[in-house]
PDB file of C-alpha atoms and ligand atoms in Angstrom:
ATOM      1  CA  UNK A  79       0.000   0.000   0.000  1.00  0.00           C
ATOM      2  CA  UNK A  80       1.554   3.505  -0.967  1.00  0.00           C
ATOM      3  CA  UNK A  81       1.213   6.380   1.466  1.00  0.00           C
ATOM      4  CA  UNK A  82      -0.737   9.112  -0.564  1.00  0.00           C
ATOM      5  CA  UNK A  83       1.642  12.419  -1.179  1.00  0.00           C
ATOM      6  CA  UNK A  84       0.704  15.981  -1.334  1.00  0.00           C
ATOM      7  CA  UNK A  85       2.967  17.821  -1.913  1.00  0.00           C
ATOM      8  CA  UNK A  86       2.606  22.178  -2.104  1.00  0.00           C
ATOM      9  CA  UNK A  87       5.159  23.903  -4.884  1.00  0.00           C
ATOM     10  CA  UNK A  88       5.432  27.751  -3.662  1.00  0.00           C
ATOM     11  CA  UNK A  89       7.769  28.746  -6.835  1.00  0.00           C
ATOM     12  CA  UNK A  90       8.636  32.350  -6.519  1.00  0.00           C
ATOM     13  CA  UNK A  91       6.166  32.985  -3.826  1.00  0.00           C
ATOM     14  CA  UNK A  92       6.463  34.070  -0.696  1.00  0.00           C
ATOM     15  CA  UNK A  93       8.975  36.192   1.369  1.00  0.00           C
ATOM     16  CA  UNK A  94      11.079  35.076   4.267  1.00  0.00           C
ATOM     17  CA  UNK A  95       7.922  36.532   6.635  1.00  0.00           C
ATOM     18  CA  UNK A  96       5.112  35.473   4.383  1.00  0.00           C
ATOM     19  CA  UNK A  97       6.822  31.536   4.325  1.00  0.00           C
ATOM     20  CA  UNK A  98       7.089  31.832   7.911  1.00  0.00           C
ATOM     21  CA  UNK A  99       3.595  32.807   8.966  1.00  0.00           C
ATOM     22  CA  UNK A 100       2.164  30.201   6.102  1.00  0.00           C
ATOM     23  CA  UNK A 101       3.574  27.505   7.603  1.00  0.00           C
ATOM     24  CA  UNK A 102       3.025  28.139  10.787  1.00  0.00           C
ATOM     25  CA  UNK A 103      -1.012  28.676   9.583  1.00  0.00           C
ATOM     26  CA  UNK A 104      -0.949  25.400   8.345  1.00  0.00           C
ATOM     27  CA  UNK A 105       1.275  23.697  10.552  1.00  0.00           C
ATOM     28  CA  UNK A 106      -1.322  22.601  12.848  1.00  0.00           C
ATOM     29  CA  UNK A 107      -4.237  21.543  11.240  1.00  0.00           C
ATOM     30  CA  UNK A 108      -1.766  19.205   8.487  1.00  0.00           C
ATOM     31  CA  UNK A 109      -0.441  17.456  11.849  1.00  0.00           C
ATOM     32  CA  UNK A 110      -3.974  16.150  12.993  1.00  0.00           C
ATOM     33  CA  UNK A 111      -4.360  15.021   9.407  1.00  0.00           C
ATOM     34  CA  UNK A 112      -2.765  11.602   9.101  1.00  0.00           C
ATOM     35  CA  UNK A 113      -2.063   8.690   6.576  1.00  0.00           C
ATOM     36  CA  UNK A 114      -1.025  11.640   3.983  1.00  0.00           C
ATOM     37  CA  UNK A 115       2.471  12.253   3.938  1.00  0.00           C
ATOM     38  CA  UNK A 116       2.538  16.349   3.444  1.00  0.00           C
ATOM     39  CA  UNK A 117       5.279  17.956   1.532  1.00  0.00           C
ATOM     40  CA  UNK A 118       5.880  22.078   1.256  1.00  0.00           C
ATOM     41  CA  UNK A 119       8.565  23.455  -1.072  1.00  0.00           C
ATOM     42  CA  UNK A 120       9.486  27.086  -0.198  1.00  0.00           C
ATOM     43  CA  UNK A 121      11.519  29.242  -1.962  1.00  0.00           C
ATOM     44  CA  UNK A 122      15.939  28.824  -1.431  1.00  0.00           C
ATOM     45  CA  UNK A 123      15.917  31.614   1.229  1.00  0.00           C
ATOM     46  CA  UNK A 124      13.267  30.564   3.527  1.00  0.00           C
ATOM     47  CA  UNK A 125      14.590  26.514   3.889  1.00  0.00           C
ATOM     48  CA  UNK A 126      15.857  26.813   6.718  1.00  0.00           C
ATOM     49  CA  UNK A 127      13.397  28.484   8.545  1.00  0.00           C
ATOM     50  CA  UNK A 128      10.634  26.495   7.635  1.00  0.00           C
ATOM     51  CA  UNK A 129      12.709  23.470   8.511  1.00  0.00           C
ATOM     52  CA  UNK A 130      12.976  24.960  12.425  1.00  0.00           C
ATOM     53  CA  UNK A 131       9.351  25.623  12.777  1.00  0.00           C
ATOM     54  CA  UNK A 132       8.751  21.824  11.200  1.00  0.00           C
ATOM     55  CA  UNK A 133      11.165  20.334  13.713  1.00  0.00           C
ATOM     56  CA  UNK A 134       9.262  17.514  15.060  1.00  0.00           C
ATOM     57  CA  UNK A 135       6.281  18.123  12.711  1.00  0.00           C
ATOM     58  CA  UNK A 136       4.850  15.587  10.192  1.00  0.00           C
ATOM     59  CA  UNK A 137       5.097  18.131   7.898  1.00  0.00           C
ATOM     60  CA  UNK A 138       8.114  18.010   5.497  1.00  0.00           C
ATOM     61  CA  UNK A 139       9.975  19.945   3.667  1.00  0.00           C
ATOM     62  CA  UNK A 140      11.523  20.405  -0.417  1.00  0.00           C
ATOM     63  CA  UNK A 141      13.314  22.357  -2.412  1.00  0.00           C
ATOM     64  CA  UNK A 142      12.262  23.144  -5.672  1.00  0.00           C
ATOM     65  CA  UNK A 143      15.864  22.574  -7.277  1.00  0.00           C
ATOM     66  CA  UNK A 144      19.154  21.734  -6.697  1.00  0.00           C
ATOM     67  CA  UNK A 145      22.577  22.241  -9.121  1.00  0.00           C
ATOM     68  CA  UNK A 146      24.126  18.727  -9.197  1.00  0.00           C
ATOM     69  CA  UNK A 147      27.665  19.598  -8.819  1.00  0.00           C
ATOM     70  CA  UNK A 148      28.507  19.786  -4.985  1.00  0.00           C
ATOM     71  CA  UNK A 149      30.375  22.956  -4.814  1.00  0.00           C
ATOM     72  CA  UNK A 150      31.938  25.303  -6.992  1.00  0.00           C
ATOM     73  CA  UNK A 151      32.162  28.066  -9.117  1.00  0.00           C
ATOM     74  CA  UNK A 152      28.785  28.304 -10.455  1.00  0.00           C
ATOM     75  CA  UNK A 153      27.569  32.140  -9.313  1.00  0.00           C
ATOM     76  CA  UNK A 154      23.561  31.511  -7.994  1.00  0.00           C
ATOM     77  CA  UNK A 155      23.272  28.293  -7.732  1.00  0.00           C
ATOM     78  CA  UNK A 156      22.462  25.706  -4.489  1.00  0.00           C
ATOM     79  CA  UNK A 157      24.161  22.448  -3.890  1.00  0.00           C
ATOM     80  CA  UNK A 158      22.989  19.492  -2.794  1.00  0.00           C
ATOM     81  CA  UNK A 159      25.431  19.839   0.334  1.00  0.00           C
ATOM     82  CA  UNK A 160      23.592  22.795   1.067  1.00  0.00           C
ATOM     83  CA  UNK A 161      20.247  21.061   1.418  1.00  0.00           C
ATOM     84  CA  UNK A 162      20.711  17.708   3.133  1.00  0.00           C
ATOM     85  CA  UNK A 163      19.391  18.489   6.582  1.00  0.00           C
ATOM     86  CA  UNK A 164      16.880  21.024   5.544  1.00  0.00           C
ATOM     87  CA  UNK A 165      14.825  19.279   3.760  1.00  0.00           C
ATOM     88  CA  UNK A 166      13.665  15.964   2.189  1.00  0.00           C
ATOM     89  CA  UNK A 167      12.606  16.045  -0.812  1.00  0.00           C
ATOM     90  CA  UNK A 168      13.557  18.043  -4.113  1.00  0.00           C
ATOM     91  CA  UNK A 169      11.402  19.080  -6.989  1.00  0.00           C
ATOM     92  CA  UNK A 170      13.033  18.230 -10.335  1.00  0.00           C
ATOM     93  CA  UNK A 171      12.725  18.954 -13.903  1.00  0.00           C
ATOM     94  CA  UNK A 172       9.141  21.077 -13.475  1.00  0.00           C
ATOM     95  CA  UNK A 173       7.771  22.489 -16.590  1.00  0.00           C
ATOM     96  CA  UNK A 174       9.303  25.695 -15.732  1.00  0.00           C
ATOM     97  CA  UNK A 175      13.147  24.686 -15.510  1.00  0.00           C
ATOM     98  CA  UNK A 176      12.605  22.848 -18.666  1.00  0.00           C
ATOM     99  CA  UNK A 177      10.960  25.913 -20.264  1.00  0.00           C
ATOM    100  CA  UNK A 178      12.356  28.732 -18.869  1.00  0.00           C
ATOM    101  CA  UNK A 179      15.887  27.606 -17.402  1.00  0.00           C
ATOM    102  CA  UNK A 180      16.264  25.246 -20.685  1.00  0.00           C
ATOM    103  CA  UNK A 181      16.854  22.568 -18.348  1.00  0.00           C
ATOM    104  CA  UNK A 182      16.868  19.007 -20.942  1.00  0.00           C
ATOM    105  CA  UNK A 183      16.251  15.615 -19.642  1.00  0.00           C
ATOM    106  CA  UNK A 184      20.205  15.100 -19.689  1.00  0.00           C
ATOM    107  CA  UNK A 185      20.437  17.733 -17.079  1.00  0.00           C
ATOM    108  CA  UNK A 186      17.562  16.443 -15.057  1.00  0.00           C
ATOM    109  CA  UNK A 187      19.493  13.294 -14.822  1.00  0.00           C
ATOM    110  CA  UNK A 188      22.631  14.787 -13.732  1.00  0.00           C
ATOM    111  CA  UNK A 189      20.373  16.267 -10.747  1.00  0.00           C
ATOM    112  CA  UNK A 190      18.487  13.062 -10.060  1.00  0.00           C
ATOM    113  CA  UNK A 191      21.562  11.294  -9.626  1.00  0.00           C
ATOM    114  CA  UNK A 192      22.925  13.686  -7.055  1.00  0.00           C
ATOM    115  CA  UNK A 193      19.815  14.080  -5.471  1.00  0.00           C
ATOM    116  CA  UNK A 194      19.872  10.288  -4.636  1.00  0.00           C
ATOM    117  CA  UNK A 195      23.255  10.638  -3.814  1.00  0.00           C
ATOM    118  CA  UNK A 196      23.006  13.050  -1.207  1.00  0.00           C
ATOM    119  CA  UNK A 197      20.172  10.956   0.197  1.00  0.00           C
ATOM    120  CA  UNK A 198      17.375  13.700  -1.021  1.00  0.00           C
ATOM    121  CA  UNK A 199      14.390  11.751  -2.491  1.00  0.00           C
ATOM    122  CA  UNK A 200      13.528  13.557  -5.867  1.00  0.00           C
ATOM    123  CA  UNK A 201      10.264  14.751  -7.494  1.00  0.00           C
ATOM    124  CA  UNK A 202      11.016  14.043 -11.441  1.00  0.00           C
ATOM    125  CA  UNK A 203       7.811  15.857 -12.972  1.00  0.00           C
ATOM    126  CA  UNK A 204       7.155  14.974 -16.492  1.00  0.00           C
ATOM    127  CA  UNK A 205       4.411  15.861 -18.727  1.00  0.00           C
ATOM    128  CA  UNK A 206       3.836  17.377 -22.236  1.00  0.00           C
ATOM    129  CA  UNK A 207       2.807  20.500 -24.268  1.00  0.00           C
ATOM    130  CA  UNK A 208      -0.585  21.434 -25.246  1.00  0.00           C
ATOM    131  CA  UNK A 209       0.398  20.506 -29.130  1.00  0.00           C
ATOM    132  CA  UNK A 210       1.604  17.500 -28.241  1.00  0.00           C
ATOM    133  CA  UNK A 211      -1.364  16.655 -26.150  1.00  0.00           C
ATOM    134  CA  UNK A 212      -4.010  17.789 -29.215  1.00  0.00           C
ATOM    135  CA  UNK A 213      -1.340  15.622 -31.557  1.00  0.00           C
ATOM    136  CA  UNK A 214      -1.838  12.753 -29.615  1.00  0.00           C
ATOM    137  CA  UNK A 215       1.564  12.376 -28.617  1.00  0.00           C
ATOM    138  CA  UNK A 216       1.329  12.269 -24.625  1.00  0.00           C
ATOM    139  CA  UNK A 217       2.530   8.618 -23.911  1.00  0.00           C
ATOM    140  CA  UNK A 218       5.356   8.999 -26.162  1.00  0.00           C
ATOM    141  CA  UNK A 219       6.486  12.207 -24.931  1.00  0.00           C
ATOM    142  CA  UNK A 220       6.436  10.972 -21.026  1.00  0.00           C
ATOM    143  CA  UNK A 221       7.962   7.555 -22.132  1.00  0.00           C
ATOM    144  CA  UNK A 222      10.258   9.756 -23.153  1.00  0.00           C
ATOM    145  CA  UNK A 223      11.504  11.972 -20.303  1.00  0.00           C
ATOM    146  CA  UNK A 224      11.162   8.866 -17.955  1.00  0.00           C
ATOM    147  CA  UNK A 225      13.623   7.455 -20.227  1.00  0.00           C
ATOM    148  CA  UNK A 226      15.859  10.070 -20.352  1.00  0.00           C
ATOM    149  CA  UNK A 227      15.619  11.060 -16.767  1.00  0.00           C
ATOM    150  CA  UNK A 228      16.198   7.515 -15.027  1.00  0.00           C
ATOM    151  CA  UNK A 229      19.375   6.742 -17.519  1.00  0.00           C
ATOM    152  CA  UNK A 230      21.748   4.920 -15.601  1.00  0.00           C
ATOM    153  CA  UNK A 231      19.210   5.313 -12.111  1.00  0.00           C
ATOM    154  CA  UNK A 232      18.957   2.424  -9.146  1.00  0.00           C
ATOM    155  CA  UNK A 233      15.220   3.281  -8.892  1.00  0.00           C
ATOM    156  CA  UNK A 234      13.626   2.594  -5.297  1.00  0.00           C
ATOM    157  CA  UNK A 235      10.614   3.595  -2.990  1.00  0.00           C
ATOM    158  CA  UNK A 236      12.728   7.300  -2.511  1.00  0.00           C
ATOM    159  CA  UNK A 237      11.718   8.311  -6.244  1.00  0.00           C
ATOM    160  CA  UNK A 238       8.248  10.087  -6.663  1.00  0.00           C
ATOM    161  CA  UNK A 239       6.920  11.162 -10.380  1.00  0.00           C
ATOM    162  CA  UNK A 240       4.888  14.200 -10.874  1.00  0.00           C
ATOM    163  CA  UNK A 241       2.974  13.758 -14.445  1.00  0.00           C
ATOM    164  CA  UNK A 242       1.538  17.423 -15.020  1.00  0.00           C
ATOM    165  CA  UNK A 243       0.776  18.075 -18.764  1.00  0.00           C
ATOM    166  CA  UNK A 244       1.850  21.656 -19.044  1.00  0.00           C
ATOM    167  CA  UNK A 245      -1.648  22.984 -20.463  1.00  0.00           C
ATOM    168  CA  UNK A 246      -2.753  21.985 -17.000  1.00  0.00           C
ATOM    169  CA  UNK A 247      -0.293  24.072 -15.116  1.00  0.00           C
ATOM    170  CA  UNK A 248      -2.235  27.372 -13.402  1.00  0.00           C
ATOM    171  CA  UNK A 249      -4.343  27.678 -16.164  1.00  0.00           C
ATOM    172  CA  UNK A 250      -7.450  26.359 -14.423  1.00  0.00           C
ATOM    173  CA  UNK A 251      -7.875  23.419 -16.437  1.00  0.00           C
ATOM    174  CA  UNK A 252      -7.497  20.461 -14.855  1.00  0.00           C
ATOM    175  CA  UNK A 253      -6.668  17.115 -16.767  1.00  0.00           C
ATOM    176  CA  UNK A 254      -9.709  14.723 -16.066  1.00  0.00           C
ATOM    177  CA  UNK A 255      -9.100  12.591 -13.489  1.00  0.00           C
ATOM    178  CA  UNK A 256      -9.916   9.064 -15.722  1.00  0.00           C
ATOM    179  CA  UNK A 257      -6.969  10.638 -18.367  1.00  0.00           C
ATOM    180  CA  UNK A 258      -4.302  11.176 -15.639  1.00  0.00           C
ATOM    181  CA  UNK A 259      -4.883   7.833 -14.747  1.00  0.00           C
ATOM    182  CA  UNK A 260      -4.600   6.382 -17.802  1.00  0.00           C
ATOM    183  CA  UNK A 261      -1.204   8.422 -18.148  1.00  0.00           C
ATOM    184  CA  UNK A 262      -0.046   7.194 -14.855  1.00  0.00           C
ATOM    185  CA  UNK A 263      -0.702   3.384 -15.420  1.00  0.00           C
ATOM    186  CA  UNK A 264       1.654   3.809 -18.291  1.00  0.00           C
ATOM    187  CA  UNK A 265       4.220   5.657 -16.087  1.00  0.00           C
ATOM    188  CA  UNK A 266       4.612   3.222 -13.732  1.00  0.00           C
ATOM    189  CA  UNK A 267       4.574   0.228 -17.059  1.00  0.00           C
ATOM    190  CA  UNK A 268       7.706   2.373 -17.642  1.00  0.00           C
ATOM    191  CA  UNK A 269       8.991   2.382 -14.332  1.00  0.00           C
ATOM    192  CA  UNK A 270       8.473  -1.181 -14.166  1.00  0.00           C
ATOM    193  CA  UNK A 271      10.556  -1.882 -17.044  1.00  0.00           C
ATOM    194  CA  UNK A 272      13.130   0.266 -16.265  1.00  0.00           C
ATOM    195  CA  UNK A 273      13.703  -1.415 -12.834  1.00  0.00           C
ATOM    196  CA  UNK A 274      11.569  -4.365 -11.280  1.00  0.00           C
ATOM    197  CA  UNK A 275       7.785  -4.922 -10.647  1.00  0.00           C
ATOM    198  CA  UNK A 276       8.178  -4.802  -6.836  1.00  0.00           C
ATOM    199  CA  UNK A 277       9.245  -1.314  -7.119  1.00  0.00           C
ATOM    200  CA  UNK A 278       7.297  -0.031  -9.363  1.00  0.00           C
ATOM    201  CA  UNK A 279       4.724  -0.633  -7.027  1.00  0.00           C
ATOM    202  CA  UNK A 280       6.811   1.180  -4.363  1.00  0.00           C
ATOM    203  CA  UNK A 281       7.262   4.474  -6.605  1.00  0.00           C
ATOM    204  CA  UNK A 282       4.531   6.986  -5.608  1.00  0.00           C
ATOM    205  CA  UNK A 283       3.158   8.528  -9.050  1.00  0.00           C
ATOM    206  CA  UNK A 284       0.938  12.414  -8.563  1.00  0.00           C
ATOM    207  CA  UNK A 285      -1.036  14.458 -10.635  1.00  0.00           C
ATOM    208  CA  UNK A 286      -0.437  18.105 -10.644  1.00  0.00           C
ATOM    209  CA  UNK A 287      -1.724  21.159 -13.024  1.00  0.00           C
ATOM    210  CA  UNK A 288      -4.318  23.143 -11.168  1.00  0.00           C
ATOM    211  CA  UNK A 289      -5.370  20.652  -8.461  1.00  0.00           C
ATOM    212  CA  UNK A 290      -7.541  22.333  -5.831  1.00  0.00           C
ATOM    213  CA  UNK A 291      -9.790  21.939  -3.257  1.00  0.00           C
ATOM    214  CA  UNK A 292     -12.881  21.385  -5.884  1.00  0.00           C
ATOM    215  CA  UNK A 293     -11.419  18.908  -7.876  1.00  0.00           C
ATOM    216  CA  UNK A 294      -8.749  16.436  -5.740  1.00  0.00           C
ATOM    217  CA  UNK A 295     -11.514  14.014  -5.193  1.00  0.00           C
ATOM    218  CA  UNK A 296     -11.196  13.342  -8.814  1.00  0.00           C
ATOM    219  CA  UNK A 297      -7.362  12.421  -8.786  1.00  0.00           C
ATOM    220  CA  UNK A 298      -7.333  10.795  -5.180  1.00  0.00           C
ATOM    221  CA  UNK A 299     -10.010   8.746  -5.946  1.00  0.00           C
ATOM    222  CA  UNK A 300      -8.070   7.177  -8.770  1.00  0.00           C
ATOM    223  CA  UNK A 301      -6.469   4.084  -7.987  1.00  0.00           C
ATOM    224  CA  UNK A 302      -3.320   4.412 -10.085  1.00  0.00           C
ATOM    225  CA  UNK A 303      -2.773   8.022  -8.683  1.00  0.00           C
ATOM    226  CA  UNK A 304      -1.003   8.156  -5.417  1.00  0.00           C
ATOM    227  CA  UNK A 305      -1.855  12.033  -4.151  1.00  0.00           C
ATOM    228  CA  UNK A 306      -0.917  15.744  -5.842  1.00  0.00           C
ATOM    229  CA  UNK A 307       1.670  18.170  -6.762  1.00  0.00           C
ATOM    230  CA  UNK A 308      -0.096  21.517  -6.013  1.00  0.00           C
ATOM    231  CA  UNK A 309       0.879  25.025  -7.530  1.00  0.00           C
ATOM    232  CA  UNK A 310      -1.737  27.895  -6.571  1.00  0.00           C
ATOM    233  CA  UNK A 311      -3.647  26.259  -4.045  1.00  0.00           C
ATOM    234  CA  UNK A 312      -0.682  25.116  -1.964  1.00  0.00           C
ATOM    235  CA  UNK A 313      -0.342  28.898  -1.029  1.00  0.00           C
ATOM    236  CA  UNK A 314      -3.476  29.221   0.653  1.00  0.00           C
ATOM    237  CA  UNK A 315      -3.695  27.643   3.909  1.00  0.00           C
ATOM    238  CA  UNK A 316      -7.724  26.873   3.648  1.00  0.00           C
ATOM    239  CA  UNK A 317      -6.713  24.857  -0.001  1.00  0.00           C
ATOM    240  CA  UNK A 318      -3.956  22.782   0.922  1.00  0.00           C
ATOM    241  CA  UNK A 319      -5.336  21.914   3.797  1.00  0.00           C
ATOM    242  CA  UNK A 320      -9.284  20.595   2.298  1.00  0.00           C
ATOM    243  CA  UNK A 321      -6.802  18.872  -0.423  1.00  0.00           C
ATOM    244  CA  UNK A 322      -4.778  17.105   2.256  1.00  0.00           C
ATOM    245  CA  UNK A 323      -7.855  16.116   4.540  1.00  0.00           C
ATOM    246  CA  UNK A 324      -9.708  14.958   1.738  1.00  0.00           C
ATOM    247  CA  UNK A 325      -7.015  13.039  -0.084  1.00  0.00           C
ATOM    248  CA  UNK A 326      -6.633  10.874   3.895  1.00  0.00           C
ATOM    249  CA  UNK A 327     -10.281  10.633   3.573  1.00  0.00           C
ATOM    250  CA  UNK A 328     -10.213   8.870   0.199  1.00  0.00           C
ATOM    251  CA  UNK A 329      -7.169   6.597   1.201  1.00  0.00           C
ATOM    252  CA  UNK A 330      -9.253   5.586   5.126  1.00  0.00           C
ATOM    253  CA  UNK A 331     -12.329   4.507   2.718  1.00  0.00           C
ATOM    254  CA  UNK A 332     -10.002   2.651   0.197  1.00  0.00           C
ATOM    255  CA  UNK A 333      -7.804   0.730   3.013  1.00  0.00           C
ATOM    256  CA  UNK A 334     -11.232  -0.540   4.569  1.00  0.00           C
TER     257      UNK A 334
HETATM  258  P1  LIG B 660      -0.708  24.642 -10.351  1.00  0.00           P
HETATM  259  O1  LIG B 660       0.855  24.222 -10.466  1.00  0.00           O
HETATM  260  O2  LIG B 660      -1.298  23.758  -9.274  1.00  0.00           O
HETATM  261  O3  LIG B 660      -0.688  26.083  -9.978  1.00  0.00           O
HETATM  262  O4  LIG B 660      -1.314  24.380 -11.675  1.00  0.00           O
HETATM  263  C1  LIG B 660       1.239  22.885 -10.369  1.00  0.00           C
HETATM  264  C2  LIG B 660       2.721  22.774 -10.504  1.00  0.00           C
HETATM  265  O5  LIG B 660       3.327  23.544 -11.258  1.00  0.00           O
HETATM  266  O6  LIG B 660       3.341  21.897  -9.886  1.00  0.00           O
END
């Protein structure tokens, strides 16, 4: 049985104040909420703070990217040295590095392999392009980046996939829960054949591109889905929190 995931990407939200006071709004309400395992990424410059007021929370804590050299001359950037102990998890390859920070799957394999080196378990989202959506092209596209980004990767229980077709990202329209599904079966065929069938059944696989409060029920309540990567809605406290409580909900019903 997988533990369900939700886990809350800020991006370039939130100052040091404004990360502080939101997690300390939703700090207790996500710790009565169990059989979820909750996830928030800050921003770089509020890591460590969030990881004090977590300490001895249920409530843990990403980053949303990592360089994978360990140190060095490269002006900007954040080692993986510089996150072990802060936080747990580590977003990689989003739509936005790919897009905007012309990050290729070759790169997002560089990271995932430090990542798991450095004992941070990664979040490899994958997912493809409106065009290539209306073209038909979605499996082959994901099949793809999986590829690409697990070259050469030991896969175990620590990896978690994001699939979030980039139409679906804060634009409102949500994927239909029956599609992402369908999608995700075929992710974790992949991840199957790329390692064994015991772990693919280990590897927790989420839907994300405007997931809120409205519609979770629709992605939670789908058995190959194992929980959310959440944009917006992870930046307001009454959101996250409905999309947490109601993804335990789904998974109290489904365990009984
Ligand atoms: P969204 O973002 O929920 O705002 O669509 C999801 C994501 O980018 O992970």
């Amino acid at each position: 049985m997988r533990l369900p995931l939700i886990a809350g990407n800020w991006k370039m939200n939130t100052n040091l104040a404004e990360a502080v006071k939101l997690v300390n709004d939703m700090r207790p309400h996500l710790d009565a909420i169990h059989d979820v395992e909750k996830v928030v990424c800050p921003p770089f410059i509020s890591l460590s703070a969030v990881h004090e007021i977590l300490k001895g929370s249920q409530l843990k804590v990403g980053a949303q990217n990592l360089h994978f050299e360990e140190k060095g001359a490269f002006t900007g950037e954040i080692s993986p040295l510089m996150l072990t102990g802060l936080c747990e998890y580590v977003i990689l390859g989003h739509s936005e590095r790919r897009q905007y920070f012309q990050e290729t799957d070759e790169v997002v394999n560089k990271k995932l392999k430090t990542a798991l080196k450095f004992g941070l378990k990664p979040i490899l989202c994958v997912g493809e392009k409106l065009a290539e959506y209306e073209d038909g092209l979605t499996s082959e596209v994901v099949t793809g980046q999986l590829k690409a980004s697990l070259k050469d990767v030991t896969l175990s229980e620590n990896l978690v996939v994001a699939y979030e077709p980039i139409w679906a990202i804060g634009t409102g329209k949500a994927a239909n829960g029956t599609q992402a599904n369908a999608v995700i079966s075929r992710i974790r065929k992949i991840i199957q054949e790329l390692s064994t069938e015991s772990t693919s059944q280990c590897v927790r696989i989420l839907y994300g591109g405007s997931v809120t409060m409205d519609n979770i029920q629709e992605f939670a309540g789908m058995p190959a889905i194992d929980g959310a990567l959440v944009g917006g809605a992870s930046l307001k406290p009454d959101q996250f929190i409905s999309i947490v409580k109601q993804t335990a909900q789904i998974n109290c019903h489904s365990q009984e």
